[in-house]
mmCIF file of C-alpha atoms and ligand atoms in Angstrom:
data_model
loop_
_atom_site.group_PDB
_atom_site.id
_atom_site.type_symbol
_atom_site.label_atom_id
_atom_site.label_comp_id
_atom_site.label_asym_id
_atom_site.label_seq_id
_atom_site.Cartn_x
_atom_site.Cartn_y
_atom_site.Cartn_z
ATOM 1 C CA UNK H 1 0.000 0.000 0.000
ATOM 2 C CA UNK H 2 1.096 3.538 -0.757
ATOM 3 C CA UNK H 3 1.035 5.759 2.327
ATOM 4 C CA UNK H 4 -1.172 8.796 1.783
ATOM 5 C CA UNK H 5 -0.722 12.190 3.405
ATOM 6 C CA UNK H 6 -2.174 12.858 6.840
ATOM 7 C CA UNK H 7 -3.876 15.827 5.240
ATOM 8 C CA UNK H 8 -5.984 13.766 2.887
ATOM 9 C CA UNK H 9 -6.756 11.276 5.624
ATOM 10 C CA UNK H 10 -8.248 14.057 7.727
ATOM 11 C CA UNK H 11 -11.059 14.733 5.254
ATOM 12 C CA UNK H 12 -13.929 12.904 3.583
ATOM 13 C CA UNK H 13 -15.392 13.119 0.087
ATOM 14 C CA UNK H 14 -18.316 15.530 -0.291
ATOM 15 C CA UNK H 15 -21.394 13.653 1.054
ATOM 16 C CA UNK H 16 -23.817 15.648 -1.056
ATOM 17 C CA UNK H 17 -22.024 14.759 -4.271
ATOM 18 C CA UNK H 18 -21.945 11.140 -3.054
ATOM 19 C CA UNK H 19 -25.736 10.987 -2.631
ATOM 20 C CA UNK H 20 -26.280 12.374 -6.119
ATOM 21 C CA UNK H 21 -23.800 9.874 -7.563
ATOM 22 C CA UNK H 22 -25.436 6.981 -5.720
ATOM 23 C CA UNK H 23 -28.923 7.935 -6.945
ATOM 24 C CA UNK H 24 -27.603 8.193 -10.511
ATOM 25 C CA UNK H 25 -25.918 4.783 -10.246
ATOM 26 C CA UNK H 26 -29.094 3.159 -8.907
ATOM 27 C CA UNK H 27 -31.103 4.734 -11.717
ATOM 28 C CA UNK H 28 -28.585 3.477 -14.265
ATOM 29 C CA UNK H 29 -29.063 0.010 -12.789
ATOM 30 C CA UNK H 30 -32.788 0.256 -13.495
ATOM 31 C CA UNK H 31 -34.017 1.301 -10.027
ATOM 32 C CA UNK H 32 -36.697 3.950 -9.706
ATOM 33 C CA UNK H 33 -35.012 6.605 -7.566
ATOM 34 C CA UNK H 34 -36.077 10.233 -7.175
ATOM 35 C CA UNK H 35 -33.079 12.395 -6.411
ATOM 36 C CA UNK H 36 -33.640 15.108 -3.820
ATOM 37 C CA UNK H 37 -29.950 15.415 -3.095
ATOM 38 C CA UNK H 38 -28.904 17.842 -5.779
ATOM 39 C CA UNK H 39 -27.210 21.094 -4.888
ATOM 40 C CA UNK H 40 -27.951 22.696 -8.221
ATOM 41 C CA UNK H 41 -30.903 24.285 -10.001
ATOM 42 C CA UNK H 42 -32.728 21.914 -12.358
ATOM 43 C CA UNK H 43 -32.987 24.609 -15.057
ATOM 44 C CA UNK H 44 -30.819 24.905 -18.123
ATOM 45 C CA UNK H 45 -28.292 27.745 -18.326
ATOM 46 C CA UNK H 46 -30.095 30.667 -20.037
ATOM 47 C CA UNK H 47 -29.647 30.919 -23.775
ATOM 48 C CA UNK H 48 -27.928 34.329 -23.886
ATOM 49 C CA UNK H 49 -25.238 33.030 -21.516
ATOM 50 C CA UNK H 50 -24.575 29.951 -23.638
ATOM 51 C CA UNK H 51 -24.411 32.130 -26.712
ATOM 52 C CA UNK H 52 -21.712 34.312 -25.148
ATOM 53 C CA UNK H 53 -19.619 31.192 -24.536
ATOM 54 C CA UNK H 54 -20.061 29.979 -28.105
ATOM 55 C CA UNK H 55 -19.069 33.391 -29.405
ATOM 56 C CA UNK H 56 -16.018 33.346 -27.134
ATOM 57 C CA UNK H 57 -14.883 30.054 -28.639
ATOM 58 C CA UNK H 58 -15.395 31.399 -32.155
ATOM 59 C CA UNK H 59 -13.455 34.546 -31.280
ATOM 60 C CA UNK H 60 -10.511 32.459 -30.146
ATOM 61 C CA UNK H 61 -10.863 33.115 -26.426
ATOM 62 C CA UNK H 62 -9.315 29.725 -25.822
ATOM 63 C CA UNK H 63 -6.000 30.568 -24.180
ATOM 64 C CA UNK H 64 -4.698 31.347 -20.706
ATOM 65 C CA UNK H 65 -6.174 34.468 -19.191
ATOM 66 C CA UNK H 66 -4.846 36.521 -16.281
ATOM 67 C CA UNK H 67 -4.927 34.303 -13.167
ATOM 68 C CA UNK H 68 -7.508 36.485 -11.423
ATOM 69 C CA UNK H 69 -9.877 36.755 -14.401
ATOM 70 C CA UNK H 70 -10.176 38.825 -17.571
ATOM 71 C CA UNK H 71 -10.411 42.579 -16.872
ATOM 72 C CA UNK H 72 -13.914 42.879 -18.402
ATOM 73 C CA UNK H 73 -15.305 40.136 -16.130
ATOM 74 C CA UNK H 74 -13.677 41.740 -13.113
ATOM 75 C CA UNK H 75 -15.350 45.014 -14.103
ATOM 76 C CA UNK H 76 -18.685 43.151 -14.338
ATOM 77 C CA UNK H 77 -18.114 41.754 -10.835
ATOM 78 C CA UNK H 78 -17.269 45.229 -9.503
ATOM 79 C CA UNK H 79 -20.446 46.587 -11.107
ATOM 80 C CA UNK H 80 -22.459 43.734 -9.615
ATOM 81 C CA UNK H 81 -21.145 44.383 -6.104
ATOM 82 C CA UNK H 82 -22.005 48.078 -6.522
ATOM 83 C CA UNK H 83 -25.473 47.450 -8.003
ATOM 84 C CA UNK H 84 -26.707 44.643 -5.755
ATOM 85 C CA UNK H 85 -24.725 45.106 -2.569
ATOM 86 C CA UNK H 86 -23.677 48.756 -2.400
ATOM 87 C CA UNK H 87 -20.046 47.636 -2.068
ATOM 88 C CA UNK H 88 -17.100 49.357 -3.752
ATOM 89 C CA UNK H 89 -14.016 47.439 -4.893
ATOM 90 C CA UNK H 90 -10.947 48.153 -7.011
ATOM 91 C CA UNK H 91 -9.794 45.525 -9.547
ATOM 92 C CA UNK H 92 -6.968 44.346 -7.243
ATOM 93 C CA UNK H 93 -9.617 43.511 -4.638
ATOM 94 C CA UNK H 94 -11.385 41.015 -6.914
ATOM 95 C CA UNK H 95 -10.459 37.396 -7.651
ATOM 96 C CA UNK H 96 -12.366 35.177 -10.071
ATOM 97 C CA UNK H 97 -11.965 31.445 -9.339
ATOM 98 C CA UNK H 98 -13.115 28.009 -10.482
ATOM 99 C CA UNK H 99 -16.386 28.098 -8.540
ATOM 100 C CA UNK H 100 -17.320 29.425 -5.144
ATOM 101 C CA UNK H 101 -15.704 26.321 -3.744
ATOM 102 C CA UNK H 102 -12.279 27.381 -4.946
ATOM 103 C CA UNK H 103 -12.833 30.902 -3.602
ATOM 104 C CA UNK H 104 -13.242 29.503 -0.098
ATOM 105 C CA UNK H 105 -10.410 27.019 -0.603
ATOM 106 C CA UNK H 106 -8.048 29.828 -1.642
ATOM 107 C CA UNK H 107 -9.117 31.864 1.358
ATOM 108 C CA UNK H 108 -8.434 28.995 3.770
ATOM 109 C CA UNK H 109 -5.028 28.352 2.222
ATOM 110 C CA UNK H 110 -4.096 32.022 2.207
ATOM 111 C CA UNK H 111 -5.181 32.780 5.757
ATOM 112 C CA UNK H 112 -4.824 29.762 8.011
ATOM 113 C CA UNK H 113 -1.975 28.023 9.822
ATOM 114 C CA UNK H 114 -1.858 24.983 12.094
ATOM 115 C CA UNK H 115 -3.684 25.742 15.332
ATOM 116 C CA UNK H 116 -5.771 28.575 13.920
ATOM 117 C CA UNK H 117 -9.461 28.329 14.712
ATOM 118 C CA UNK H 118 -12.321 28.918 12.295
ATOM 119 C CA UNK H 119 -15.826 29.452 13.644
ATOM 120 C CA UNK H 120 -18.397 27.645 11.527
ATOM 121 C CA UNK H 121 -22.073 27.819 12.508
ATOM 122 C CA UNK H 122 -23.907 24.484 12.132
ATOM 123 C CA UNK H 123 -25.834 23.427 10.116
ATOM 124 C CA UNK H 124 -23.050 24.290 7.674
ATOM 125 C CA UNK H 125 -22.223 23.787 4.014
ATOM 126 C CA UNK H 126 -20.426 20.433 3.987
ATOM 127 C CA UNK H 127 -17.184 21.740 2.526
ATOM 128 C CA UNK H 128 -16.240 24.414 5.086
ATOM 129 C CA UNK H 129 -14.895 22.113 7.834
ATOM 130 C CA UNK H 130 -12.986 19.911 5.411
ATOM 131 C CA UNK H 131 -11.390 22.847 3.614
ATOM 132 C CA UNK H 132 -10.344 24.245 7.005
ATOM 133 C CA UNK H 133 -8.805 20.865 7.876
ATOM 134 C CA UNK H 134 -6.962 20.838 4.540
ATOM 135 C CA UNK H 135 -5.371 24.107 5.640
ATOM 136 C CA UNK H 136 -4.216 22.409 8.901
ATOM 137 C CA UNK H 137 -6.520 24.628 10.958
ATOM 138 C CA UNK H 138 -9.276 23.733 13.387
ATOM 139 C CA UNK H 139 -13.015 24.049 12.668
ATOM 140 C CA UNK H 140 -14.907 25.281 15.735
ATOM 141 C CA UNK H 141 -18.518 24.308 15.217
ATOM 142 C CA UNK H 142 -21.232 26.429 16.844
ATOM 143 C CA UNK H 143 -24.567 24.646 16.707
ATOM 144 C CA UNK H 144 -27.842 26.455 16.100
ATOM 145 C CA UNK H 145 -30.948 24.303 16.363
ATOM 146 C CA UNK H 146 -34.344 24.583 14.758
ATOM 147 C CA UNK H 147 -35.649 26.419 17.853
ATOM 148 C CA UNK H 148 -33.377 29.335 16.851
ATOM 149 C CA UNK H 149 -34.123 28.934 13.154
ATOM 150 C CA UNK H 150 -30.642 27.465 12.692
ATOM 151 C CA UNK H 151 -29.047 30.877 13.261
ATOM 152 C CA UNK H 152 -26.406 31.525 15.919
ATOM 153 C CA UNK H 153 -26.811 34.303 18.470
ATOM 154 C CA UNK H 154 -24.285 37.040 19.294
ATOM 155 C CA UNK H 155 -23.735 35.368 22.690
ATOM 156 C CA UNK H 156 -22.847 32.078 21.002
ATOM 157 C CA UNK H 157 -20.402 33.849 18.713
ATOM 158 C CA UNK H 158 -18.811 35.720 21.614
ATOM 159 C CA UNK H 159 -18.384 32.478 23.571
ATOM 160 C CA UNK H 160 -16.716 30.726 20.633
ATOM 161 C CA UNK H 161 -14.093 33.410 19.937
ATOM 162 C CA UNK H 162 -10.621 32.801 21.397
ATOM 163 C CA UNK H 163 -7.277 34.505 20.770
ATOM 164 C CA UNK H 164 -6.705 31.811 18.129
ATOM 165 C CA UNK H 165 -9.845 32.610 16.152
ATOM 166 C CA UNK H 166 -8.810 33.658 12.652
ATOM 167 C CA UNK H 167 -11.952 33.388 10.611
ATOM 168 C CA UNK H 168 -15.733 33.427 11.038
ATOM 169 C CA UNK H 169 -17.832 31.917 8.259
ATOM 170 C CA UNK H 170 -21.268 33.316 7.594
ATOM 171 C CA UNK H 171 -23.533 31.780 4.946
ATOM 172 C CA UNK H 172 -26.889 33.508 4.534
ATOM 173 C CA UNK H 173 -29.244 32.377 3.082
ATOM 174 C CA UNK H 174 -27.900 29.058 4.232
ATOM 175 C CA UNK H 175 -27.223 25.789 2.549
ATOM 176 C CA UNK H 176 -28.689 23.536 4.002
ATOM 177 C CA UNK H 177 -31.329 25.361 6.086
ATOM 178 C CA UNK H 178 -32.655 28.006 3.697
ATOM 179 C CA UNK H 179 -32.735 30.498 6.582
ATOM 180 C CA UNK H 180 -31.306 33.998 6.203
ATOM 181 C CA UNK H 181 -30.058 36.350 8.896
ATOM 182 C CA UNK H 182 -32.091 39.553 9.226
ATOM 183 C CA UNK H 183 -30.488 43.003 9.398
ATOM 184 C CA UNK H 184 -30.974 43.052 13.153
ATOM 185 C CA UNK H 185 -29.435 39.627 13.606
ATOM 186 C CA UNK H 186 -26.426 40.584 11.483
ATOM 187 C CA UNK H 187 -26.040 43.767 13.506
ATOM 188 C CA UNK H 188 -25.875 41.696 16.664
ATOM 189 C CA UNK H 189 -23.115 39.496 15.243
ATOM 190 C CA UNK H 190 -21.265 42.536 13.898
ATOM 191 C CA UNK H 191 -21.193 44.147 17.346
ATOM 192 C CA UNK H 192 -19.393 41.076 18.677
ATOM 193 C CA UNK H 193 -16.958 41.040 15.750
ATOM 194 C CA UNK H 194 -16.111 44.724 16.267
ATOM 195 C CA UNK H 195 -14.756 43.774 19.695
ATOM 196 C CA UNK H 196 -12.386 41.170 18.152
ATOM 197 C CA UNK H 197 -10.300 42.843 15.458
ATOM 198 C CA UNK H 198 -8.220 39.704 14.768
ATOM 199 C CA UNK H 199 -11.206 37.862 13.267
ATOM 200 C CA UNK H 200 -11.595 37.883 9.486
ATOM 201 C CA UNK H 201 -15.121 37.348 8.163
ATOM 202 C CA UNK H 202 -16.118 35.247 5.172
ATOM 203 C CA UNK H 203 -19.586 36.176 3.944
ATOM 204 C CA UNK H 204 -20.701 33.429 1.569
ATOM 205 C CA UNK H 205 -23.508 35.034 -0.419
ATOM 206 C CA UNK H 206 -23.901 32.215 -2.939
ATOM 207 C CA UNK H 207 -27.697 32.136 -2.521
ATOM 208 C CA UNK H 208 -28.151 35.916 -2.488
ATOM 209 C CA UNK H 209 -30.595 35.928 -5.390
ATOM 210 C CA UNK H 210 -32.704 33.006 -4.232
ATOM 211 C CA UNK H 211 -34.767 34.758 -1.555
ATOM 212 C CA UNK H 212 -38.558 34.905 -1.447
ATOM 213 C CA UNK H 213 -38.953 38.445 -0.207
ATOM 214 C CA UNK H 214 -37.679 40.900 -2.761
ATOM 215 C CA UNK H 215 -35.017 43.227 -1.476
ATOM 216 C CA UNK H 216 -34.625 41.257 1.738
ATOM 217 C CA UNK H 217 -31.065 40.087 1.110
ATOM 218 C CA UNK H 218 -28.494 41.799 3.220
ATOM 219 C CA UNK H 219 -24.932 40.984 4.155
ATOM 220 C CA UNK H 220 -22.918 41.918 7.193
ATOM 221 C CA UNK H 221 -21.131 44.803 5.446
ATOM 222 C CA UNK H 222 -24.470 46.444 4.688
ATOM 223 C CA UNK H 223 -25.216 46.700 8.413
ATOM 224 C CA UNK H 224 -21.626 47.237 9.553
ATOM 225 C CA UNK H 225 -19.369 48.929 6.973
ATOM 226 C CA UNK H 226 -16.658 49.157 9.667
ATOM 227 C CA UNK H 227 -15.891 45.485 8.969
ATOM 228 C CA UNK H 228 -15.009 46.191 5.309
ATOM 229 C CA UNK H 229 -11.247 45.917 5.854
ATOM 230 C CA UNK H 230 -11.495 42.346 7.165
ATOM 231 C CA UNK H 231 -14.453 40.853 5.295
ATOM 232 C CA UNK H 232 -14.302 38.686 2.197
ATOM 233 C CA UNK H 233 -17.532 38.547 0.217
ATOM 234 C CA UNK H 234 -17.777 35.264 -1.693
ATOM 235 C CA UNK H 235 -20.278 34.748 -4.470
ATOM 236 C CA UNK H 236 -20.599 33.155 -7.898
ATOM 237 C CA UNK H 237 -22.782 32.438 -10.872
ATOM 238 C CA UNK H 238 -23.423 28.742 -10.129
ATOM 239 C CA UNK H 239 -26.746 28.979 -8.329
ATOM 240 C CA UNK H 240 -28.134 32.331 -9.511
ATOM 241 C CA UNK H 241 -27.799 31.549 -13.222
ATOM 242 C CA UNK H 242 -27.937 27.760 -13.141
ATOM 243 C CA UNK H 243 -24.266 27.549 -14.127
ATOM 244 C CA UNK H 244 -22.887 24.933 -11.729
ATOM 245 C CA UNK H 245 -20.929 23.131 -14.436
ATOM 246 C CA UNK H 246 -19.187 26.259 -15.711
ATOM 247 C CA UNK H 247 -17.202 26.654 -12.486
ATOM 248 C CA UNK H 248 -17.033 30.390 -11.902
ATOM 249 C CA UNK H 249 -17.019 31.987 -8.458
ATOM 250 C CA UNK H 250 -15.654 35.322 -7.330
ATOM 251 C CA UNK H 251 -14.519 37.104 -4.210
ATOM 252 C CA UNK H 252 -14.178 40.729 -3.182
ATOM 253 C CA UNK H 253 -12.188 41.841 -0.168
ATOM 254 C CA UNK H 254 -9.094 43.409 1.334
ATOM 255 C CA UNK H 255 -6.334 43.696 -1.247
ATOM 256 C CA UNK H 256 -3.672 41.819 0.718
ATOM 257 C CA UNK H 257 -5.918 38.790 1.273
ATOM 258 C CA UNK H 258 -7.207 38.759 -2.315
ATOM 259 C CA UNK H 259 -3.638 38.963 -3.640
ATOM 260 C CA UNK H 260 -2.591 36.075 -1.365
ATOM 261 C CA UNK H 261 -5.552 34.022 -2.608
ATOM 262 C CA UNK H 262 -4.529 34.851 -6.167
ATOM 263 C CA UNK H 263 -1.017 33.570 -5.445
ATOM 264 C CA UNK H 264 -2.461 30.238 -4.221
ATOM 265 C CA UNK H 265 -4.615 30.019 -7.341
ATOM 266 C CA UNK H 266 -1.642 30.866 -9.590
ATOM 267 C CA UNK H 267 0.130 27.750 -8.275
ATOM 268 C CA UNK H 268 -2.881 25.449 -8.460
ATOM 269 C CA UNK H 269 -5.444 25.951 -11.232
ATOM 270 C CA UNK H 270 -4.249 29.243 -12.769
ATOM 271 C CA UNK H 271 -7.128 31.084 -14.405
ATOM 272 C CA UNK H 272 -10.688 29.765 -14.443
ATOM 273 C CA UNK H 273 -11.766 28.507 -17.881
ATOM 274 C CA UNK H 274 -11.591 31.337 -20.412
ATOM 275 C CA UNK H 275 -14.879 30.383 -22.069
ATOM 276 C CA UNK H 276 -16.711 30.191 -18.759
ATOM 277 C CA UNK H 277 -15.451 33.658 -17.906
ATOM 278 C CA UNK H 278 -17.103 35.033 -21.040
ATOM 279 C CA UNK H 279 -20.318 33.260 -20.055
ATOM 280 C CA UNK H 280 -20.146 34.600 -16.496
ATOM 281 C CA UNK H 281 -19.681 38.132 -17.795
ATOM 282 C CA UNK H 282 -22.791 37.744 -19.941
ATOM 283 C CA UNK H 283 -24.674 36.428 -16.909
ATOM 284 C CA UNK H 284 -23.707 39.379 -14.713
ATOM 285 C CA UNK H 285 -24.196 42.047 -17.391
ATOM 286 C CA UNK H 286 -27.185 40.605 -19.240
ATOM 287 C CA UNK H 287 -30.917 40.455 -18.651
ATOM 288 C CA UNK H 288 -31.595 39.380 -15.064
ATOM 289 C CA UNK H 289 -35.153 38.135 -15.637
ATOM 290 C CA UNK H 290 -33.929 34.513 -15.743
ATOM 291 C CA UNK H 291 -33.394 34.761 -11.974
ATOM 292 C CA UNK H 292 -37.000 35.796 -11.354
ATOM 293 C CA UNK H 293 -38.292 32.872 -13.402
ATOM 294 C CA UNK H 294 -36.336 30.316 -11.401
ATOM 295 C CA UNK H 295 -37.298 32.016 -8.188
ATOM 296 C CA UNK H 296 -40.993 31.719 -8.977
ATOM 297 C CA UNK H 297 -40.689 27.974 -9.522
ATOM 298 C CA UNK H 298 -38.628 27.457 -6.353
ATOM 299 C CA UNK H 299 -41.126 29.405 -4.246
ATOM 300 C CA UNK H 300 -44.075 27.413 -5.541
ATOM 301 C CA UNK H 301 -42.270 24.143 -4.813
ATOM 302 C CA UNK H 302 -41.154 25.383 -1.403
ATOM 303 C CA UNK H 303 -44.718 26.200 -0.369
ATOM 304 C CA UNK H 304 -45.950 22.817 -1.519
ATOM 305 C CA UNK H 305 -43.123 20.806 0.057
ATOM 306 C CA UNK H 306 -43.175 22.536 3.459
ATOM 307 C CA UNK H 307 -46.932 22.172 3.767
ATOM 308 C CA UNK H 308 -46.882 18.543 2.664
ATOM 309 C CA UNK H 309 -43.921 17.593 4.889
ATOM 310 C CA UNK H 310 -45.597 19.039 7.965
ATOM 311 C CA UNK H 311 -48.590 16.765 7.385
ATOM 312 C CA UNK H 312 -46.359 13.690 7.671
ATOM 313 C CA UNK H 313 -46.223 12.309 11.209
ATOM 314 C CA UNK H 314 -42.766 12.641 12.765
ATOM 315 C CA UNK H 315 -41.623 15.442 10.457
ATOM 316 C CA UNK H 316 -41.372 19.099 11.417
ATOM 317 C CA UNK H 317 -40.241 21.549 8.745
ATOM 318 C CA UNK H 318 -39.628 25.286 8.968
ATOM 319 C CA UNK H 319 -40.581 27.508 6.059
ATOM 320 C CA UNK H 320 -37.438 29.050 4.590
ATOM 321 C CA UNK H 321 -36.344 32.517 3.492
ATOM 322 C CA UNK H 322 -34.847 31.207 0.250
ATOM 323 C CA UNK H 323 -32.424 28.762 -1.463
ATOM 324 C CA UNK H 324 -33.669 25.519 -2.969
ATOM 325 C CA UNK H 325 -33.396 23.442 0.188
ATOM 326 C CA UNK H 326 -35.628 22.624 3.118
ATOM 327 C CA UNK H 327 -34.221 21.080 6.274
ATOM 328 C CA UNK H 328 -36.905 19.240 8.247
ATOM 329 C CA UNK H 329 -36.478 17.686 11.662
ATOM 330 C CA UNK H 330 -37.173 13.955 11.270
ATOM 331 C CA UNK H 331 -36.535 12.721 14.813
ATOM 332 C CA UNK H 332 -40.155 11.618 15.213
ATOM 333 C CA UNK H 333 -39.966 9.567 12.058
ATOM 334 C CA UNK H 334 -36.687 7.966 13.156
ATOM 335 C CA UNK H 335 -38.223 7.030 16.516
ATOM 336 C CA UNK H 336 -41.211 5.439 14.800
ATOM 337 C CA UNK H 337 -39.214 3.253 12.414
ATOM 338 C CA UNK H 338 -37.868 -0.057 13.695
ATOM 339 C CA UNK H 339 -34.168 -0.510 13.076
ATOM 340 C CA UNK H 340 -33.639 3.112 12.011
ATOM 341 C CA UNK H 341 -31.615 4.768 14.735
ATOM 342 C CA UNK H 342 -30.438 8.045 13.179
ATOM 343 C CA UNK H 343 -30.672 10.360 10.168
ATOM 344 C CA UNK H 344 -27.958 8.493 8.275
ATOM 345 C CA UNK H 345 -29.891 5.234 8.668
ATOM 346 C CA UNK H 346 -33.097 7.030 7.693
ATOM 347 C CA UNK H 347 -31.558 8.335 4.469
ATOM 348 C CA UNK H 348 -30.342 4.816 3.743
ATOM 349 C CA UNK H 349 -33.800 3.431 4.492
ATOM 350 C CA UNK H 350 -35.517 5.983 2.258
ATOM 351 C CA UNK H 351 -33.290 5.327 -0.716
ATOM 352 C CA UNK H 352 -33.632 1.555 -0.396
ATOM 353 C CA UNK H 353 -37.281 1.241 0.659
ATOM 354 C CA UNK H 354 -38.877 4.295 -0.948
ATOM 355 C CA UNK H 355 -36.556 5.170 -3.814
ATOM 356 C CA UNK H 356 -36.008 8.704 -2.507
ATOM 357 C CA UNK H 357 -32.479 10.048 -2.266
ATOM 358 C CA UNK H 358 -31.813 12.859 0.197
ATOM 359 C CA UNK H 359 -28.888 13.918 2.353
ATOM 360 C CA UNK H 360 -28.734 13.143 6.092
ATOM 361 C CA UNK H 361 -28.435 16.202 8.346
ATOM 362 C CA UNK H 362 -25.281 14.795 9.966
ATOM 363 C CA UNK H 363 -23.410 15.702 6.791
ATOM 364 C CA UNK H 364 -24.154 19.348 7.673
ATOM 365 C CA UNK H 365 -23.400 18.948 11.376
ATOM 366 C CA UNK H 366 -27.085 18.632 12.319
ATOM 367 C CA UNK H 367 -28.192 15.075 13.123
ATOM 368 C CA UNK H 368 -31.937 14.437 13.382
ATOM 369 C CA UNK H 369 -32.589 16.341 10.161
ATOM 370 C CA UNK H 370 -32.437 15.678 6.431
ATOM 371 C CA UNK H 371 -31.813 18.085 3.586
ATOM 372 C CA UNK H 372 -34.335 17.967 0.797
ATOM 373 C CA UNK H 373 -33.482 19.741 -2.432
ATOM 374 C CA UNK H 374 -36.497 21.199 -4.214
ATOM 375 C CA UNK H 375 -34.490 21.697 -7.392
ATOM 376 C CA UNK H 376 -36.551 19.123 -9.252
ATOM 377 C CA UNK H 377 -39.955 19.089 -10.941
ATOM 378 C CA UNK H 378 -43.238 19.404 -9.029
ATOM 379 C CA UNK H 379 -44.116 15.989 -10.375
ATOM 380 C CA UNK H 380 -41.001 14.463 -8.797
ATOM 381 C CA UNK H 381 -41.619 16.309 -5.549
ATOM 382 C CA UNK H 382 -45.217 15.112 -5.349
ATOM 383 C CA UNK H 383 -44.163 11.539 -5.987
ATOM 384 C CA UNK H 384 -41.270 11.703 -3.524
ATOM 385 C CA UNK H 385 -43.480 13.102 -0.765
ATOM 386 C CA UNK H 386 -46.081 10.403 -1.352
ATOM 387 C CA UNK H 387 -43.342 7.842 -0.924
ATOM 388 C CA UNK H 388 -41.933 9.423 2.246
ATOM 389 C CA UNK H 389 -45.459 9.668 3.670
ATOM 390 C CA UNK H 390 -45.971 6.017 2.801
ATOM 391 C CA UNK H 391 -42.904 4.997 4.778
ATOM 392 C CA UNK H 392 -43.908 7.143 7.760
ATOM 393 C CA UNK H 393 -47.476 5.853 7.893
HETATM 394 N N1 PLP P 401 -21.144 28.104 -0.988
HETATM 395 C C1 PLP P 401 -22.268 27.435 -0.689
HETATM 396 C C2 PLP P 401 -23.013 27.790 0.548
HETATM 397 C C3 PLP P 401 -22.722 26.416 -1.533
HETATM 398 O O1 PLP P 401 -23.835 25.748 -1.232
HETATM 399 C C4 PLP P 401 -21.971 26.103 -2.680
HETATM 400 C C5 PLP P 401 -22.381 24.987 -3.569
HETATM 401 O O2 PLP P 401 -23.032 24.060 -3.180
HETATM 402 C C6 PLP P 401 -20.817 26.831 -2.946
HETATM 403 C C7 PLP P 401 -20.433 27.823 -2.070
HETATM 404 C C8 PLP P 401 -19.916 26.562 -4.125
HETATM 405 O O3 PLP P 401 -20.487 26.675 -5.334
HETATM 406 P P1 PLP P 401 -19.667 26.441 -6.674
HETATM 407 O O4 PLP P 401 -18.299 25.978 -6.318
HETATM 408 O O5 PLP P 401 -20.421 25.411 -7.427
HETATM 409 O O6 PLP P 401 -19.646 27.771 -7.352
#
C-alpha cells in the first residue's frame, strides 16, 4: 500500500455529491429513484449566456487568461457588487476562481496556519470544515438548532471566539437550512466582531438571489461597513444563473488577502476557464429576468413541500427565506421506524425502501434532520413526498 498524506486522511469526500452519484448509479441500474440530493438548479443555463460562450470560442478566447480573471469580467463583478450590494471594490480587490468552492479554498489556504481556529455555525455547508482541515486549521462548530431557526446568536459567537480565532464563516441564506439572517441579527453578530479585530469574516452570499422576499437580502457589510477591511464577500454564478458546471465563483475583499488568494490560485489551477469567464460576464451584465423565473418555480415548490412535509407524522419543517433546500427535523420519524436509529440510517432506508435520495443532516453537522433539495420538478416532488409519507405511515 502507498502511504497517503495525513492531510488527505483528515477529510472525507463531499457527502452531497456522493448521494447524487449513488442515486444516478441506482437509476442506471434500473431502479426507480427520485433524487432530492442535488445542490444545483434543475434549469438549463439561459440561452444568452450559452451564446456568449459559443461566441467566445469562435473569437478564439481559448487561451490562458490573467490568473484572477479577464479585466472585463472583473469590471462586471465590480459593477455587480455596486449594483446589488452597495459595495465598492478596485480591480486588485477582486479574484475570479473556479467556482465558489475554490474561492473559499483559496481563502483557507491564504489565511490559516496549524492551530488557527475557524468558527463555523452548524448546520453548515459540507465543505467548510474539510477545507479548514486541509489548511491544517481547526473548525470550531457552533450549533444552532431549529428552535433558533438554525441561526447563531451574538452570545454564542462571543463564547466561541478565542485569541486563536482567525476566521468566522457566515452563509446567509444558508445551505442547508434556507434560513437567512435579518439586518438586526447581522447587527448583533457585527457588534461582537467589532470587539475582536483579529477575526476575518467570510460572507458566503452564494444564494443571495434566491430569496422569497424581494429586497430582503443583506450581508454583514451592509449593516456594519466598519468590517469592510477584514471581510471577504464570496459569491458566484453557479446557483443564480444555473451555471454549476461552468465553475465560476468570485470574491471581493481586502487587497492583501485577495492577492494572497490569487497567489495560491496561480500555483494550483491558474485562471478559471476562459470560455466560462465570457459566459459569467454575460450572466452578470445581461438580462436578469432569468433569476426571477427560477425564483418563482422554487417558491411554488417550497410552499408545496413545506406544507406537505408538515402533514407527515414525525416530520417538522420550517418555512425558509430562500435557497432551494428545506431542512426538516425527522426525529419523530426515526423514533417510529424499527431498526432506524439516526438520520444516516433514515436516508439509507428511504433510498432503499422508498426510492427517494436525500442527504442526512449529519453531513451538515445537524443530526436528526435531512436536507431535501427542491431543485426538481413538481411531479417528482409530489411523488417523492407520497413515498416518504408512505414509509412514515
Ligand atoms: N457556498 C455554498 C453555501 C454552496 O452551497 C456552494 C455549492 O453548493 C458553494 C459555495 C460553491 O459553489 P460552486 O463551487 O459550485 O460555485
